[in-house]
GROMACS .gro file of C-alpha atoms in nm:
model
  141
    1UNK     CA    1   0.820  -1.349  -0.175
    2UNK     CA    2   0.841  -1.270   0.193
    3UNK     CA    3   0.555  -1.244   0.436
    4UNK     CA    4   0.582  -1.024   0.751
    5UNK     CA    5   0.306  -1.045   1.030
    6UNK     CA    6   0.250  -0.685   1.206
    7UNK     CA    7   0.010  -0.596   1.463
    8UNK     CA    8  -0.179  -0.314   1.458
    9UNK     CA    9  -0.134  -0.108   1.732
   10UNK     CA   10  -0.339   0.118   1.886
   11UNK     CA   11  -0.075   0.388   1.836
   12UNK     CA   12  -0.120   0.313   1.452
   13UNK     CA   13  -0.473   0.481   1.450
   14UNK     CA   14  -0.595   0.841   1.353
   15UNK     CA   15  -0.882   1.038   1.493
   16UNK     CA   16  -1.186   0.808   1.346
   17UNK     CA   17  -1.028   0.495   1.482
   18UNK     CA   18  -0.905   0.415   1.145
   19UNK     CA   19  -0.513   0.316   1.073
   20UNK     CA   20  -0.367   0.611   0.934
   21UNK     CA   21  -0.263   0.643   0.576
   22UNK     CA   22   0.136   0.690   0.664
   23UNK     CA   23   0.125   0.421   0.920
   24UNK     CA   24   0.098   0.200   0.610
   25UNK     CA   25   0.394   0.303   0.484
   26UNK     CA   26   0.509   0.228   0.805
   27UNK     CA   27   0.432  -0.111   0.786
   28UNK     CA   28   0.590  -0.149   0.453
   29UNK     CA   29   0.926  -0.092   0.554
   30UNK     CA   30   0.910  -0.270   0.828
   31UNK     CA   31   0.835  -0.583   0.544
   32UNK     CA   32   1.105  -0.456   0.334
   33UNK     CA   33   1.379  -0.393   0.587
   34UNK     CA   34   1.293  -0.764   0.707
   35UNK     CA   35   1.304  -0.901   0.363
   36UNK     CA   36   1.603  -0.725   0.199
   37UNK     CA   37   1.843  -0.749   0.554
   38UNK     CA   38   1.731  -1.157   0.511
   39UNK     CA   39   1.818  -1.136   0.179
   40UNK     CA   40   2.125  -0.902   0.129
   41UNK     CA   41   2.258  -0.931   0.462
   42UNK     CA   42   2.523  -0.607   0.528
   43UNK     CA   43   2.490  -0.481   0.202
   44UNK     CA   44   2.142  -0.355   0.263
   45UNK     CA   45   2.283  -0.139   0.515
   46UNK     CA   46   2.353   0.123   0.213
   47UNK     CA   47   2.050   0.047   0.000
   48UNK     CA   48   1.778   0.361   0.052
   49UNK     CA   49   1.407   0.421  -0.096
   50UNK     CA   50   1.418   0.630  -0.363
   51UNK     CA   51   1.067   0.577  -0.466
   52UNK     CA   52   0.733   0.457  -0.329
   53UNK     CA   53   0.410   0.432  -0.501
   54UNK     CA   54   0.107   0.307  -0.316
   55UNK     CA   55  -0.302   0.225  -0.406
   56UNK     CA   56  -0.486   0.303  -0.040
   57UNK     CA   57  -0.804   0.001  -0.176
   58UNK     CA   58  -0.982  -0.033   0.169
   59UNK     CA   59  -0.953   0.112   0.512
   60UNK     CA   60  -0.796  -0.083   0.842
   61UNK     CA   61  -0.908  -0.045   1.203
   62UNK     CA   62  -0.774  -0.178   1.544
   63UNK     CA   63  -1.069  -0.465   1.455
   64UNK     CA   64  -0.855  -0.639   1.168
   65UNK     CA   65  -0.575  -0.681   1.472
   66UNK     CA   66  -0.303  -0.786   1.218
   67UNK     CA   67  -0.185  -0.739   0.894
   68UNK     CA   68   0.044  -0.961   0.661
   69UNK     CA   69   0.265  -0.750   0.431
   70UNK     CA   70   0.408  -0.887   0.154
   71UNK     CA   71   0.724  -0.826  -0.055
   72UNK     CA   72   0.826  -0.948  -0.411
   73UNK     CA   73   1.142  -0.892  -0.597
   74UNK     CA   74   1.014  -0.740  -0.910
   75UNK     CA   75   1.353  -0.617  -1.081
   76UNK     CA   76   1.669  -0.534  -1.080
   77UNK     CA   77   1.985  -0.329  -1.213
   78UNK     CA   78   2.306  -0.229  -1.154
   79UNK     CA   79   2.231  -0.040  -0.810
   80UNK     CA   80   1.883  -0.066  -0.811
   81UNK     CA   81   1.614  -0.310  -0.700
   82UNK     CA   82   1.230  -0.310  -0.824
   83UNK     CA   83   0.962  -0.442  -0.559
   84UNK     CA   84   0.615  -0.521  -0.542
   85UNK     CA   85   0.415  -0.487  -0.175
   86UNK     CA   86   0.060  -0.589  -0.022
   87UNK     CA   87  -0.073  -0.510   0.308
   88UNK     CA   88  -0.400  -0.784   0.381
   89UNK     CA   89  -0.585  -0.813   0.656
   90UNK     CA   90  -0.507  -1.126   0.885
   91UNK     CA   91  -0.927  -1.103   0.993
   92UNK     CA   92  -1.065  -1.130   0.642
   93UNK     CA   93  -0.809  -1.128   0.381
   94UNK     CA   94  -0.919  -0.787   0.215
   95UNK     CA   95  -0.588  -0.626   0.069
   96UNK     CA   96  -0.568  -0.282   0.298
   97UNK     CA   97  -0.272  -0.136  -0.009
   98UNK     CA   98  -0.039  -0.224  -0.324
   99UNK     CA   99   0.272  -0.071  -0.374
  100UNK     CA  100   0.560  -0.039  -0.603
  101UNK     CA  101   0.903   0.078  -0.444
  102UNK     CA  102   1.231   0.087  -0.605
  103UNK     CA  103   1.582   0.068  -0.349
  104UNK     CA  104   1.892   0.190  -0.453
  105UNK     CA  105   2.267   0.088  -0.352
  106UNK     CA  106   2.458   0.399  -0.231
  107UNK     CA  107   2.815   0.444  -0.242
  108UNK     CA  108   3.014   0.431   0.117
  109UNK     CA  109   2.919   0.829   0.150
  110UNK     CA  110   2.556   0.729   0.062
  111UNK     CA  111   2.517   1.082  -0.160
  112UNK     CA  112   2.544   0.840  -0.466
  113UNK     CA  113   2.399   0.545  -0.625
  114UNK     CA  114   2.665   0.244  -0.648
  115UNK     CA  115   2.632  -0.115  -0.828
  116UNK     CA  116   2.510  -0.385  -0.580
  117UNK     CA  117   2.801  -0.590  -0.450
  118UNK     CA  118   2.885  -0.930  -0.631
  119UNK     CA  119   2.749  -1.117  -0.262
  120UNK     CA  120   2.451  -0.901  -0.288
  121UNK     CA  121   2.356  -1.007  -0.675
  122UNK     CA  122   2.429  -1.355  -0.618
  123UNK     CA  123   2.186  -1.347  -0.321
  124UNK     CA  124   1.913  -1.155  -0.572
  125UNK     CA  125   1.984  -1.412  -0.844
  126UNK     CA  126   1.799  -1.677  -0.731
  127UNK     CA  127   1.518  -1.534  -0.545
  128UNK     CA  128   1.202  -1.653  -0.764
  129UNK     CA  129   0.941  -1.407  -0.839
  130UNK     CA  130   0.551  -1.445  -0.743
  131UNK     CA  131   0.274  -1.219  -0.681
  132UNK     CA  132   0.220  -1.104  -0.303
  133UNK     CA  133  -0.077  -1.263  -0.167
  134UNK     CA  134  -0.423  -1.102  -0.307
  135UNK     CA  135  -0.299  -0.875  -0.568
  136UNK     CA  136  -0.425  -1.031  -0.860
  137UNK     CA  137  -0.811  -0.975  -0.775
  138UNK     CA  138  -0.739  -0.638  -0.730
  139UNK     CA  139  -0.460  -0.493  -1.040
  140UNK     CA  140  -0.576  -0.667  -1.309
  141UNK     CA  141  -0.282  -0.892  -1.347
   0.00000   0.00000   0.00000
């Protein structure tokens, strides 16, 4: 699991002062980019979301000042890689989102999925799989 610290900036709010729903995909990627270029190194230059599912369970404001977003390796297959996500608030640890998101390798034209280098999968291998921070409490699992 990988843990990335982002602010939240005052950019990141809507209208009511509250951190608008598509800034947390925002910060999502910015987790997974960190995670998967730390982890897969070039290869993750041809990797692209194909699928994002997210839970909105409680609302952020410029208050909660940072949020840690976590990423797990859930899963994967031949071009493919299963993740699990958190957002949590640094101020009282109330998880702000869950997500599921699925990355796929693309082929060197990137209009088709490809199998995941041999570098790539031994990277993947050995990453060890955990729960991001907080999500138990709040899936059921």
């Amino acid at each position: 699991m990988a843990v990335k610290r982002v602010e939240i900036r005052w950019r990141d709010l809507d209208g009511f002062g509250h951190v608008n729903n598509s800034t947390y995909l925002t910060y999502l990627e910015e987790a997974r980019d960190q995670y998967l270029t730390e982890l897969l190194g070039e290869a993750v230059h041809r990797a692209v979301l194909r699928r994002i599912e997210i839970d909105y369970l409680s609302g952020l404001t410029q208050e909660d000042d940072y949020v840690d977003v976590s990423v797990r390796l859930t899963g994967v297959g031949t071009s493919s890689l299963r993740m699990d996500e958190a957002i949590v608030s640094v101020a009282d640890g109330r998880v702000a989102a869950t997500a599921a998101s699925v990355m796929v390798h693309t082929d060197a034209s990137r209009t088709a999925s490809a199998p995941w280098p041999d570098a790539a999968r031994a990277a993947y291998r050995g990453t060890p799989s955990c729960r991001p921070t907080g999500v138990a409490d709040h899936t059921g699992g």
